[in-house]
Amino acid sequence: MEKSAASTEPQGPRPVLGRDSVQVPDDQDFRSFRYECEAEAGWNLTYSKAGVSVWVQAMEMDRTLHKIKCRMECRDVPAETLYDVLHDIEYRRKWDSNVIETFDIARLTVNADVGYYSWRCPKPLKNRDVITLRSWLPMGTDYIIMNYSVKHPKYPPRKDLVRAVSIQTGYLIQSTGPKSCVITYLAQVDPKGSLPKWVVNKSSQFLAPKAMKKMYKACVKYPEWKQKHRPHFKPWLHPEQSPLPSLALSELSVQHADSLENIDESAVAESREERAGGAGGEGSDDDTSLT
């Protein structure tokens, strides 16, 4: 599996959610995700500064569907450290100030699980949450983590949050040396609502770059933190360590966006706190869609 995912030529993008049933991504899905992370055609560069670049994809047919790609050069951070940081849910609760609640629900295979994540949106928008099937694959010195939305019978949409839909979201981590790497974050998310233009602009121009930089700082501090917090516990590398209960795929179903309530927030104005503080609002430290 590892060899074929790394060596076979990409066949072009294939959305994980182009299916009617829940499936764990296969080699072609990982190749497709990598292909899209590296693609340039159809992407518009909106930000490039200090080793961080952001692109957005114009989707005129459906303005509520947002596609964003961020890339960051990480000096002094090995690829394996960044991979660990993205997996370590206990550490995420420490560095991701945008998180409201996050936890793993169940294990599907040795490299796939189901989890819950809720996050703060820029004020005064309603906060969002998501249930995702997440899968991961090491490819030599590179790594991919990606997810898409599913429905779990025990975790229906909540009244106090808007259930968003991850069509396909994930990370490509590429090693560039023993102590350096490049990370590409690709997100195609339906936020379930018509978002105001200021949110879309702020996400690409400010929130996404700030989130990437925050992630970088978390990576620098991770080795020291991990030494004090179960240093040998890494179930993403050692699946036999996983405490999660097993779950059959048949218990899950695909979360289609059209089955959820649509929230129209297109006319919502940016709060005074957000405008004055830039990053000062409680929910504006990070990209609101980093899941």
mmCIF file of N, CA and C in Angstrom, residues 14-141:
data_model
loop_
_atom_site.group_PDB
_atom_site.id
_atom_site.type_symbol
_atom_site.label_atom_id
_atom_site.label_comp_id
_atom_site.label_asym_id
_atom_site.label_seq_id
_atom_site.Cartn_x
_atom_site.Cartn_y
_atom_site.Cartn_z
ATOM 1 N N ARG A 14 -9.973 12.960 -7.464
ATOM 2 C CA ARG A 14 -11.191 12.175 -7.329
ATOM 3 C C ARG A 14 -11.765 12.443 -5.953
ATOM 4 N N PRO A 15 -12.866 13.189 -5.865
ATOM 5 C CA PRO A 15 -13.428 13.528 -4.551
ATOM 6 C C PRO A 15 -13.811 12.279 -3.765
ATOM 7 N N VAL A 16 -13.451 12.248 -2.492
ATOM 8 C CA VAL A 16 -13.799 11.111 -1.647
ATOM 9 C C VAL A 16 -15.309 10.973 -1.524
ATOM 10 N N LEU A 17 -16.010 12.120 -1.552
ATOM 11 C CA LEU A 17 -17.445 12.058 -1.367
ATOM 12 C C LEU A 17 -18.215 11.812 -2.661
ATOM 13 N N GLY A 18 -17.517 11.367 -3.709
ATOM 14 C CA GLY A 18 -18.215 10.995 -4.924
ATOM 15 C C GLY A 18 -18.748 9.585 -4.802
ATOM 16 N N ARG A 19 -19.234 9.250 -3.639
ATOM 17 C CA ARG A 19 -19.706 7.899 -3.345
ATOM 18 C C ARG A 19 -20.989 7.987 -2.549
ATOM 19 N N ASP A 20 -21.764 6.926 -2.610
ATOM 20 C CA ASP A 20 -23.020 6.894 -1.859
ATOM 21 C C ASP A 20 -22.879 6.166 -0.534
ATOM 22 N N SER A 21 -21.771 5.474 -0.342
ATOM 23 C CA SER A 21 -21.560 4.742 0.904
ATOM 24 C C SER A 21 -20.226 5.152 1.518
ATOM 25 N N VAL A 22 -20.117 4.983 2.821
ATOM 26 C CA VAL A 22 -18.893 5.346 3.529
ATOM 27 C C VAL A 22 -17.815 4.312 3.249
ATOM 28 N N GLN A 23 -16.667 4.785 2.823
ATOM 29 C CA GLN A 23 -15.533 3.909 2.558
ATOM 30 C C GLN A 23 -14.259 4.542 3.102
ATOM 31 N N VAL A 24 -13.338 3.694 3.543
ATOM 32 C CA VAL A 24 -12.029 4.187 3.944
ATOM 33 C C VAL A 24 -11.246 4.479 2.668
ATOM 34 N N PRO A 25 -10.640 5.663 2.563
ATOM 35 C CA PRO A 25 -9.896 6.007 1.351
ATOM 36 C C PRO A 25 -8.833 4.965 0.997
ATOM 37 N N ASP A 26 -8.671 4.741 -0.305
ATOM 38 C CA ASP A 26 -7.678 3.778 -0.777
ATOM 39 C C ASP A 26 -6.493 4.520 -1.396
ATOM 40 N N ASP A 27 -5.565 3.772 -1.996
ATOM 41 C CA ASP A 27 -4.361 4.372 -2.564
ATOM 42 C C ASP A 27 -4.680 5.457 -3.583
ATOM 43 N N GLN A 28 -5.685 5.225 -4.426
ATOM 44 C CA GLN A 28 -6.019 6.211 -5.445
ATOM 45 C C GLN A 28 -6.526 7.509 -4.819
ATOM 46 N N ASP A 29 -7.268 7.399 -3.725
ATOM 47 C CA ASP A 29 -7.747 8.594 -3.035
ATOM 48 C C ASP A 29 -6.582 9.419 -2.498
ATOM 49 N N PHE A 30 -5.590 8.730 -1.925
ATOM 50 C CA PHE A 30 -4.423 9.449 -1.404
ATOM 51 C C PHE A 30 -3.625 10.081 -2.543
ATOM 52 N N ARG A 31 -3.477 9.372 -3.660
ATOM 53 C CA ARG A 31 -2.776 9.935 -4.809
ATOM 54 C C ARG A 31 -3.522 11.151 -5.347
ATOM 55 N N SER A 32 -4.844 11.042 -5.407
ATOM 56 C CA SER A 32 -5.673 12.133 -5.908
ATOM 57 C C SER A 32 -5.538 13.371 -5.029
ATOM 58 N N PHE A 33 -5.548 13.161 -3.711
ATOM 59 C CA PHE A 33 -5.409 14.284 -2.783
ATOM 60 C C PHE A 33 -4.049 14.960 -2.963
ATOM 61 N N ARG A 34 -3.004 14.151 -3.105
ATOM 62 C CA ARG A 34 -1.665 14.712 -3.311
ATOM 63 C C ARG A 34 -1.608 15.505 -4.619
ATOM 64 N N TYR A 35 -2.223 14.965 -5.642
ATOM 65 C CA TYR A 35 -2.270 15.632 -6.949
ATOM 66 C C TYR A 35 -2.886 17.022 -6.826
ATOM 67 N N GLU A 36 -3.990 17.122 -6.092
ATOM 68 C CA GLU A 36 -4.666 18.407 -5.971
ATOM 69 C C GLU A 36 -3.876 19.380 -5.093
ATOM 70 N N CYS A 37 -3.198 18.856 -4.083
ATOM 71 C CA CYS A 37 -2.353 19.720 -3.249
ATOM 72 C C CYS A 37 -1.241 20.360 -4.076
ATOM 73 N N GLU A 38 -0.721 19.617 -5.052
ATOM 74 C CA GLU A 38 0.404 20.097 -5.849
ATOM 75 C C GLU A 38 -0.030 20.831 -7.113
ATOM 76 N N ALA A 39 -1.314 20.770 -7.463
ATOM 77 C CA ALA A 39 -1.807 21.387 -8.689
ATOM 78 C C ALA A 39 -1.774 22.913 -8.599
ATOM 79 N N GLU A 40 -1.593 23.564 -9.736
ATOM 80 C CA GLU A 40 -1.579 25.026 -9.796
ATOM 81 C C GLU A 40 -2.731 25.577 -10.624
ATOM 82 N N ALA A 41 -3.160 24.837 -11.623
ATOM 83 C CA ALA A 41 -4.213 25.323 -12.518
ATOM 84 C C ALA A 41 -5.527 25.520 -11.755
ATOM 85 N N GLY A 42 -6.163 26.672 -11.997
ATOM 86 C CA GLY A 42 -7.460 26.935 -11.380
ATOM 87 C C GLY A 42 -7.401 27.550 -9.996
ATOM 88 N N TRP A 43 -6.187 27.760 -9.476
ATOM 89 C CA TRP A 43 -6.035 28.342 -8.144
ATOM 90 C C TRP A 43 -5.526 29.778 -8.248
ATOM 91 N N ASN A 44 -6.091 30.659 -7.444
ATOM 92 C CA ASN A 44 -5.691 32.064 -7.440
ATOM 93 C C ASN A 44 -4.931 32.396 -6.158
ATOM 94 N N LEU A 45 -3.705 32.858 -6.299
ATOM 95 C CA LEU A 45 -2.884 33.211 -5.144
ATOM 96 C C LEU A 45 -3.424 34.487 -4.502
ATOM 97 N N THR A 46 -3.743 34.404 -3.208
ATOM 98 C CA THR A 46 -4.303 35.567 -2.508
ATOM 99 C C THR A 46 -3.381 36.108 -1.414
ATOM 100 N N TYR A 47 -2.357 35.325 -1.051
ATOM 101 C CA TYR A 47 -1.465 35.748 0.034
ATOM 102 C C TYR A 47 -0.126 35.034 -0.149
ATOM 103 N N SER A 48 0.968 35.763 -0.002
ATOM 104 C CA SER A 48 2.299 35.156 -0.058
ATOM 105 C C SER A 48 3.264 36.039 0.718
ATOM 106 N N LYS A 49 3.677 35.538 1.871
ATOM 107 C CA LYS A 49 4.536 36.326 2.744
ATOM 108 C C LYS A 49 5.203 35.422 3.771
ATOM 109 N N ALA A 50 6.489 35.634 3.985
ATOM 110 C CA ALA A 50 7.237 34.952 5.051
ATOM 111 C C ALA A 50 7.068 33.433 5.022
ATOM 112 N N GLY A 51 7.136 32.862 3.824
ATOM 113 C CA GLY A 51 7.088 31.402 3.717
ATOM 114 C C GLY A 51 5.706 30.795 3.772
ATOM 115 N N VAL A 52 4.658 31.635 3.804
ATOM 116 C CA VAL A 52 3.275 31.150 3.829
ATOM 117 C C VAL A 52 2.551 31.652 2.585
ATOM 118 N N SER A 53 1.894 30.744 1.864
ATOM 119 C CA SER A 53 1.114 31.112 0.686
ATOM 120 C C SER A 53 -0.300 30.574 0.817
ATOM 121 N N VAL A 54 -1.263 31.339 0.291
ATOM 122 C CA VAL A 54 -2.671 30.935 0.332
ATOM 123 C C VAL A 54 -3.272 31.100 -1.062
ATOM 124 N N TRP A 55 -4.006 30.076 -1.491
ATOM 125 C CA TRP A 55 -4.725 30.132 -2.753
ATOM 126 C C TRP A 55 -6.212 29.875 -2.498
ATOM 127 N N VAL A 56 -7.056 30.447 -3.319
ATOM 128 C CA VAL A 56 -8.480 30.114 -3.279
ATOM 129 C C VAL A 56 -8.888 29.696 -4.683
ATOM 130 N N GLN A 57 -9.920 28.896 -4.749
ATOM 131 C CA GLN A 57 -10.416 28.432 -6.032
ATOM 132 C C GLN A 57 -11.781 29.050 -6.284
ATOM 133 N N ALA A 58 -11.893 29.762 -7.380
ATOM 134 C CA ALA A 58 -13.164 30.391 -7.724
ATOM 135 C C ALA A 58 -14.179 29.327 -8.127
ATOM 136 N N MET A 59 -15.314 29.328 -7.461
ATOM 137 C CA MET A 59 -16.361 28.352 -7.750
ATOM 138 C C MET A 59 -17.654 29.127 -7.975
ATOM 139 N N GLU A 60 -17.753 29.724 -9.163
ATOM 140 C CA GLU A 60 -18.863 30.627 -9.460
ATOM 141 C C GLU A 60 -20.219 29.939 -9.422
ATOM 142 N N MET A 61 -20.236 28.650 -9.736
ATOM 143 C CA MET A 61 -21.507 27.933 -9.791
ATOM 144 C C MET A 61 -22.129 27.784 -8.412
ATOM 145 N N ASP A 62 -21.326 27.786 -7.390
ATOM 146 C CA ASP A 62 -21.842 27.607 -6.035
ATOM 147 C C ASP A 62 -21.011 28.451 -5.085
ATOM 148 N N ARG A 63 -21.448 29.660 -4.828
ATOM 149 C CA ARG A 63 -20.657 30.597 -4.040
ATOM 150 C C ARG A 63 -20.576 30.209 -2.568
ATOM 151 N N THR A 64 -21.420 29.297 -2.121
ATOM 152 C CA THR A 64 -21.377 28.905 -0.711
ATOM 153 C C THR A 64 -20.302 27.854 -0.461
ATOM 154 N N LEU A 65 -19.743 27.307 -1.536
ATOM 155 C CA LEU A 65 -18.747 26.247 -1.396
ATOM 156 C C LEU A 65 -17.356 26.860 -1.485
ATOM 157 N N HIS A 66 -16.606 26.765 -0.432
ATOM 158 C CA HIS A 66 -15.315 27.435 -0.378
ATOM 159 C C HIS A 66 -14.172 26.434 -0.437
ATOM 160 N N LYS A 67 -13.209 26.730 -1.282
ATOM 161 C CA LYS A 67 -12.050 25.861 -1.434
ATOM 162 C C LYS A 67 -10.805 26.701 -1.225
ATOM 163 N N ILE A 68 -9.964 26.278 -0.313
ATOM 164 C CA ILE A 68 -8.779 27.058 0.046
ATOM 165 C C ILE A 68 -7.586 26.119 0.181
ATOM 166 N N LYS A 69 -6.419 26.637 -0.183
ATOM 167 C CA LYS A 69 -5.192 25.850 -0.070
ATOM 168 C C LYS A 69 -4.114 26.733 0.540
ATOM 169 N N CYS A 70 -3.452 26.234 1.580
ATOM 170 C CA CYS A 70 -2.392 26.973 2.257
ATOM 171 C C CYS A 70 -1.122 26.132 2.228
ATOM 172 N N ARG A 71 -0.001 26.804 2.057
ATOM 173 C CA ARG A 71 1.285 26.090 2.083
ATOM 174 C C ARG A 71 2.260 26.875 2.935
ATOM 175 N N MET A 72 3.018 26.146 3.763
ATOM 176 C CA MET A 72 3.974 26.802 4.653
ATOM 177 C C MET A 72 5.282 26.028 4.680
ATOM 178 N N GLU A 73 6.375 26.767 4.588
ATOM 179 C CA GLU A 73 7.706 26.189 4.761
ATOM 180 C C GLU A 73 8.020 26.154 6.254
ATOM 181 N N CYS A 74 8.428 24.993 6.733
ATOM 182 C CA CYS A 74 8.694 24.832 8.169
ATOM 183 C C CYS A 74 10.172 24.520 8.396
ATOM 184 N N ARG A 75 10.918 25.533 8.773
ATOM 185 C CA ARG A 75 12.315 25.320 9.117
ATOM 186 C C ARG A 75 12.392 24.867 10.570
ATOM 187 N N ASP A 76 13.353 24.018 10.846
ATOM 188 C CA ASP A 76 13.570 23.512 12.213
ATOM 189 C C ASP A 76 12.426 22.634 12.710
ATOM 190 N N VAL A 77 11.592 22.131 11.799
ATOM 191 C CA VAL A 77 10.520 21.202 12.173
ATOM 192 C C VAL A 77 10.562 20.002 11.231
ATOM 193 N N PRO A 78 10.962 18.833 11.719
ATOM 194 C CA PRO A 78 10.958 17.634 10.871
ATOM 195 C C PRO A 78 9.533 17.242 10.480
ATOM 196 N N ALA A 79 9.401 16.593 9.343
ATOM 197 C CA ALA A 79 8.076 16.184 8.866
ATOM 198 C C ALA A 79 7.365 15.304 9.883
ATOM 199 N N GLU A 80 8.117 14.406 10.531
ATOM 200 C CA GLU A 80 7.484 13.489 11.485
ATOM 201 C C GLU A 80 6.938 14.220 12.709
ATOM 202 N N THR A 81 7.565 15.331 13.105
ATOM 203 C CA THR A 81 7.057 16.117 14.233
ATOM 204 C C THR A 81 5.739 16.785 13.872
ATOM 205 N N LEU A 82 5.670 17.355 12.681
ATOM 206 C CA LEU A 82 4.430 17.987 12.234
ATOM 207 C C LEU A 82 3.309 16.962 12.127
ATOM 208 N N TYR A 83 3.643 15.785 11.655
ATOM 209 C CA TYR A 83 2.678 14.683 11.554
ATOM 210 C C TYR A 83 2.141 14.325 12.936
ATOM 211 N N ASP A 84 3.021 14.236 13.919
ATOM 212 C CA ASP A 84 2.613 13.931 15.295
ATOM 213 C C ASP A 84 1.699 15.026 15.859
ATOM 214 N N VAL A 85 2.045 16.280 15.613
ATOM 215 C CA VAL A 85 1.254 17.402 16.148
ATOM 216 C C VAL A 85 -0.172 17.367 15.603
ATOM 217 N N LEU A 86 -0.325 17.080 14.307
ATOM 218 C CA LEU A 86 -1.655 17.043 13.706
ATOM 219 C C LEU A 86 -2.488 15.880 14.223
ATOM 220 N N HIS A 87 -1.824 14.824 14.665
ATOM 221 C CA HIS A 87 -2.536 13.666 15.196
ATOM 222 C C HIS A 87 -2.863 13.779 16.680
ATOM 223 N N ASP A 88 -2.004 14.459 17.431
ATOM 224 C CA ASP A 88 -2.088 14.436 18.894
ATOM 225 C C ASP A 88 -3.242 15.306 19.384
ATOM 226 N N ILE A 89 -4.372 14.679 19.681
ATOM 227 C CA ILE A 89 -5.580 15.412 20.053
ATOM 228 C C ILE A 89 -5.433 16.092 21.411
ATOM 229 N N GLU A 90 -4.667 15.496 22.303
ATOM 230 C CA GLU A 90 -4.445 16.107 23.611
ATOM 231 C C GLU A 90 -3.652 17.408 23.465
ATOM 232 N N TYR A 91 -2.674 17.397 22.592
ATOM 233 C CA TYR A 91 -1.873 18.602 22.368
ATOM 234 C C TYR A 91 -2.678 19.658 21.620
ATOM 235 N N ARG A 92 -3.557 19.221 20.744
ATOM 236 C CA ARG A 92 -4.369 20.190 19.987
ATOM 237 C C ARG A 92 -5.229 21.026 20.925
ATOM 238 N N ARG A 93 -5.747 20.402 21.960
ATOM 239 C CA ARG A 93 -6.564 21.160 22.921
ATOM 240 C C ARG A 93 -5.746 22.266 23.586
ATOM 241 N N LYS A 94 -4.438 22.110 23.584
ATOM 242 C CA LYS A 94 -3.563 23.097 24.219
ATOM 243 C C LYS A 94 -3.244 24.255 23.272
ATOM 244 N N TRP A 95 -2.954 23.953 22.012
ATOM 245 C CA TRP A 95 -2.482 25.021 21.120
ATOM 246 C C TRP A 95 -3.558 25.620 20.219
ATOM 247 N N ASP A 96 -4.629 24.882 19.967
ATOM 248 C CA ASP A 96 -5.676 25.378 19.075
ATOM 249 C C ASP A 96 -6.720 26.135 19.893
ATOM 250 N N SER A 97 -6.564 27.438 20.001
ATOM 251 C CA SER A 97 -7.480 28.242 20.814
ATOM 252 C C SER A 97 -8.848 28.391 20.170
ATOM 253 N N ASN A 98 -8.992 27.932 18.947
ATOM 254 C CA ASN A 98 -10.274 28.001 18.253
ATOM 255 C C ASN A 98 -11.198 26.844 18.613
ATOM 256 N N VAL A 99 -10.630 25.784 19.158
ATOM 257 C CA VAL A 99 -11.404 24.573 19.423
ATOM 258 C C VAL A 99 -12.384 24.792 20.579
ATOM 259 N N ILE A 100 -13.598 24.315 20.396
ATOM 260 C CA ILE A 100 -14.574 24.289 21.480
ATOM 261 C C ILE A 100 -14.514 22.920 22.149
ATOM 262 N N GLU A 101 -14.584 21.898 21.317
ATOM 263 C CA GLU A 101 -14.527 20.527 21.816
ATOM 264 C C GLU A 101 -14.015 19.626 20.700
ATOM 265 N N THR A 102 -13.149 18.675 21.032
ATOM 266 C CA THR A 102 -12.678 17.710 20.041
ATOM 267 C C THR A 102 -12.374 16.389 20.722
ATOM 268 N N PHE A 103 -12.766 15.298 20.080
ATOM 269 C CA PHE A 103 -12.488 13.967 20.633
ATOM 270 C C PHE A 103 -12.618 12.920 19.529
ATOM 271 N N ASP A 104 -11.897 11.818 19.732
ATOM 272 C CA ASP A 104 -12.016 10.673 18.835
ATOM 273 C C ASP A 104 -13.192 9.823 19.296
ATOM 274 N N ILE A 105 -13.925 9.267 18.334
ATOM 275 C CA ILE A 105 -15.115 8.477 18.653
ATOM 276 C C ILE A 105 -14.846 6.978 18.563
ATOM 277 N N ALA A 106 -14.265 6.547 17.452
ATOM 278 C CA ALA A 106 -14.075 5.106 17.248
ATOM 279 C C ALA A 106 -13.007 4.864 16.192
ATOM 280 N N ARG A 107 -12.482 3.642 16.218
ATOM 281 C CA ARG A 107 -11.465 3.227 15.257
ATOM 282 C C ARG A 107 -12.119 2.380 14.170
ATOM 283 N N LEU A 108 -11.752 2.648 12.924
ATOM 284 C CA LEU A 108 -12.292 1.883 11.800
ATOM 285 C C LEU A 108 -11.289 0.860 11.288
ATOM 286 N N THR A 109 -10.050 1.302 11.071
ATOM 287 C CA THR A 109 -8.962 0.420 10.638
ATOM 288 C C THR A 109 -7.693 0.892 11.339
ATOM 289 N N VAL A 110 -6.550 0.312 10.981
ATOM 290 C CA VAL A 110 -5.290 0.734 11.604
ATOM 291 C C VAL A 110 -4.914 2.159 11.208
ATOM 292 N N ASN A 111 -5.479 2.662 10.111
ATOM 293 C CA ASN A 111 -5.148 4.031 9.703
ATOM 294 C C ASN A 111 -6.395 4.851 9.376
ATOM 295 N N ALA A 112 -7.464 4.615 10.123
ATOM 296 C CA ALA A 112 -8.684 5.407 9.933
ATOM 297 C C ALA A 112 -9.508 5.403 11.218
ATOM 298 N N ASP A 113 -10.101 6.565 11.528
ATOM 299 C CA ASP A 113 -10.975 6.660 12.687
ATOM 300 C C ASP A 113 -12.080 7.678 12.415
ATOM 301 N N VAL A 114 -12.963 7.844 13.393
ATOM 302 C CA VAL A 114 -14.050 8.811 13.304
ATOM 303 C C VAL A 114 -13.922 9.743 14.498
ATOM 304 N N GLY A 115 -14.100 11.049 14.252
ATOM 305 C CA GLY A 115 -13.934 11.990 15.343
ATOM 306 C C GLY A 115 -14.874 13.173 15.248
ATOM 307 N N TYR A 116 -14.928 13.934 16.329
ATOM 308 C CA TYR A 116 -15.781 15.118 16.441
ATOM 309 C C TYR A 116 -14.917 16.349 16.669
ATOM 310 N N TYR A 117 -15.293 17.458 16.014
ATOM 311 C CA TYR A 117 -14.568 18.718 16.208
ATOM 312 C C TYR A 117 -15.552 19.875 16.100
ATOM 313 N N SER A 118 -15.536 20.766 17.075
ATOM 314 C CA SER A 118 -16.348 21.980 17.009
ATOM 315 C C SER A 118 -15.426 23.169 17.214
ATOM 316 N N TRP A 119 -15.738 24.281 16.522
ATOM 317 C CA TRP A 119 -14.842 25.418 16.560
ATOM 318 C C TRP A 119 -15.593 26.743 16.554
ATOM 319 N N ARG A 120 -14.901 27.764 17.048
ATOM 320 C CA ARG A 120 -15.447 29.111 17.094
ATOM 321 C C ARG A 120 -15.265 29.793 15.743
ATOM 322 N N CYS A 121 -16.321 30.420 15.281
ATOM 323 C CA CYS A 121 -16.254 31.207 14.055
ATOM 324 C C CYS A 121 -16.064 32.682 14.409
ATOM 325 N N PRO A 122 -15.586 33.476 13.450
ATOM 326 C CA PRO A 122 -15.451 34.909 13.734
ATOM 327 C C PRO A 122 -16.795 35.502 14.160
ATOM 328 N N LYS A 123 -16.775 36.299 15.214
ATOM 329 C CA LYS A 123 -18.002 36.918 15.703
ATOM 330 C C LYS A 123 -18.572 37.841 14.625
ATOM 331 N N PRO A 124 -19.891 37.913 14.471
ATOM 332 C CA PRO A 124 -20.944 37.274 15.275
ATOM 333 C C PRO A 124 -21.540 36.018 14.613
ATOM 334 N N LEU A 125 -20.787 35.332 13.764
ATOM 335 C CA LEU A 125 -21.305 34.122 13.120
ATOM 336 C C LEU A 125 -21.531 33.016 14.142
ATOM 337 N N LYS A 126 -22.398 32.080 13.787
ATOM 338 C CA LYS A 126 -22.642 30.937 14.653
ATOM 339 C C LYS A 126 -21.466 29.969 14.565
ATOM 340 N N ASN A 127 -21.158 29.320 15.668
ATOM 341 C CA ASN A 127 -20.074 28.351 15.698
ATOM 342 C C ASN A 127 -20.476 27.081 14.952
ATOM 343 N N ARG A 128 -19.480 26.355 14.467
ATOM 344 C CA ARG A 128 -19.709 25.156 13.662
ATOM 345 C C ARG A 128 -19.166 23.903 14.335
ATOM 346 N N ASP A 129 -19.674 22.742 13.883
ATOM 347 C CA ASP A 129 -19.071 21.474 14.276
ATOM 348 C C ASP A 129 -19.134 20.511 13.106
ATOM 349 N N VAL A 130 -18.423 19.402 13.243
ATOM 350 C CA VAL A 130 -18.326 18.446 12.147
ATOM 351 C C VAL A 130 -17.984 17.069 12.702
ATOM 352 N N ILE A 131 -18.518 16.028 12.067
ATOM 353 C CA ILE A 131 -18.130 14.641 12.350
ATOM 354 C C ILE A 131 -17.396 14.140 11.111
ATOM 355 N N THR A 132 -16.175 13.660 11.277
ATOM 356 C CA THR A 132 -15.411 13.251 10.102
ATOM 357 C C THR A 132 -14.810 11.862 10.222
ATOM 358 N N LEU A 133 -14.672 11.231 9.064
ATOM 359 C CA LEU A 133 -13.868 10.023 8.929
ATOM 360 C C LEU A 133 -12.486 10.496 8.504
ATOM 361 N N ARG A 134 -11.509 10.205 9.340
ATOM 362 C CA ARG A 134 -10.146 10.656 9.083
ATOM 363 C C ARG A 134 -9.264 9.458 8.760
ATOM 364 N N SER A 135 -8.413 9.608 7.769
ATOM 365 C CA SER A 135 -7.479 8.538 7.422
ATOM 366 C C SER A 135 -6.104 9.134 7.184
ATOM 367 N N TRP A 136 -5.077 8.311 7.300
ATOM 368 C CA TRP A 136 -3.714 8.818 7.179
ATOM 369 C C TRP A 136 -2.824 7.764 6.545
ATOM 370 N N LEU A 137 -1.741 8.253 5.931
ATOM 371 C CA LEU A 137 -0.828 7.351 5.237
ATOM 372 C C LEU A 137 0.575 7.939 5.187
ATOM 373 N N PRO A 138 1.563 7.289 5.835
ATOM 374 C CA PRO A 138 2.962 7.680 5.642
ATOM 375 C C PRO A 138 3.427 7.169 4.272
ATOM 376 N N MET A 139 4.178 8.011 3.565
ATOM 377 C CA MET A 139 4.700 7.631 2.247
ATOM 378 C C MET A 139 6.189 7.947 2.231
ATOM 379 N N GLY A 140 6.989 7.043 2.761
ATOM 380 C CA GLY A 140 8.417 7.306 2.888
ATOM 381 C C GLY A 140 8.639 8.390 3.919
ATOM 382 N N THR A 141 9.168 9.538 3.483
ATOM 383 C CA THR A 141 9.394 10.662 4.405
ATOM 384 C C THR A 141 8.273 11.698 4.308
#
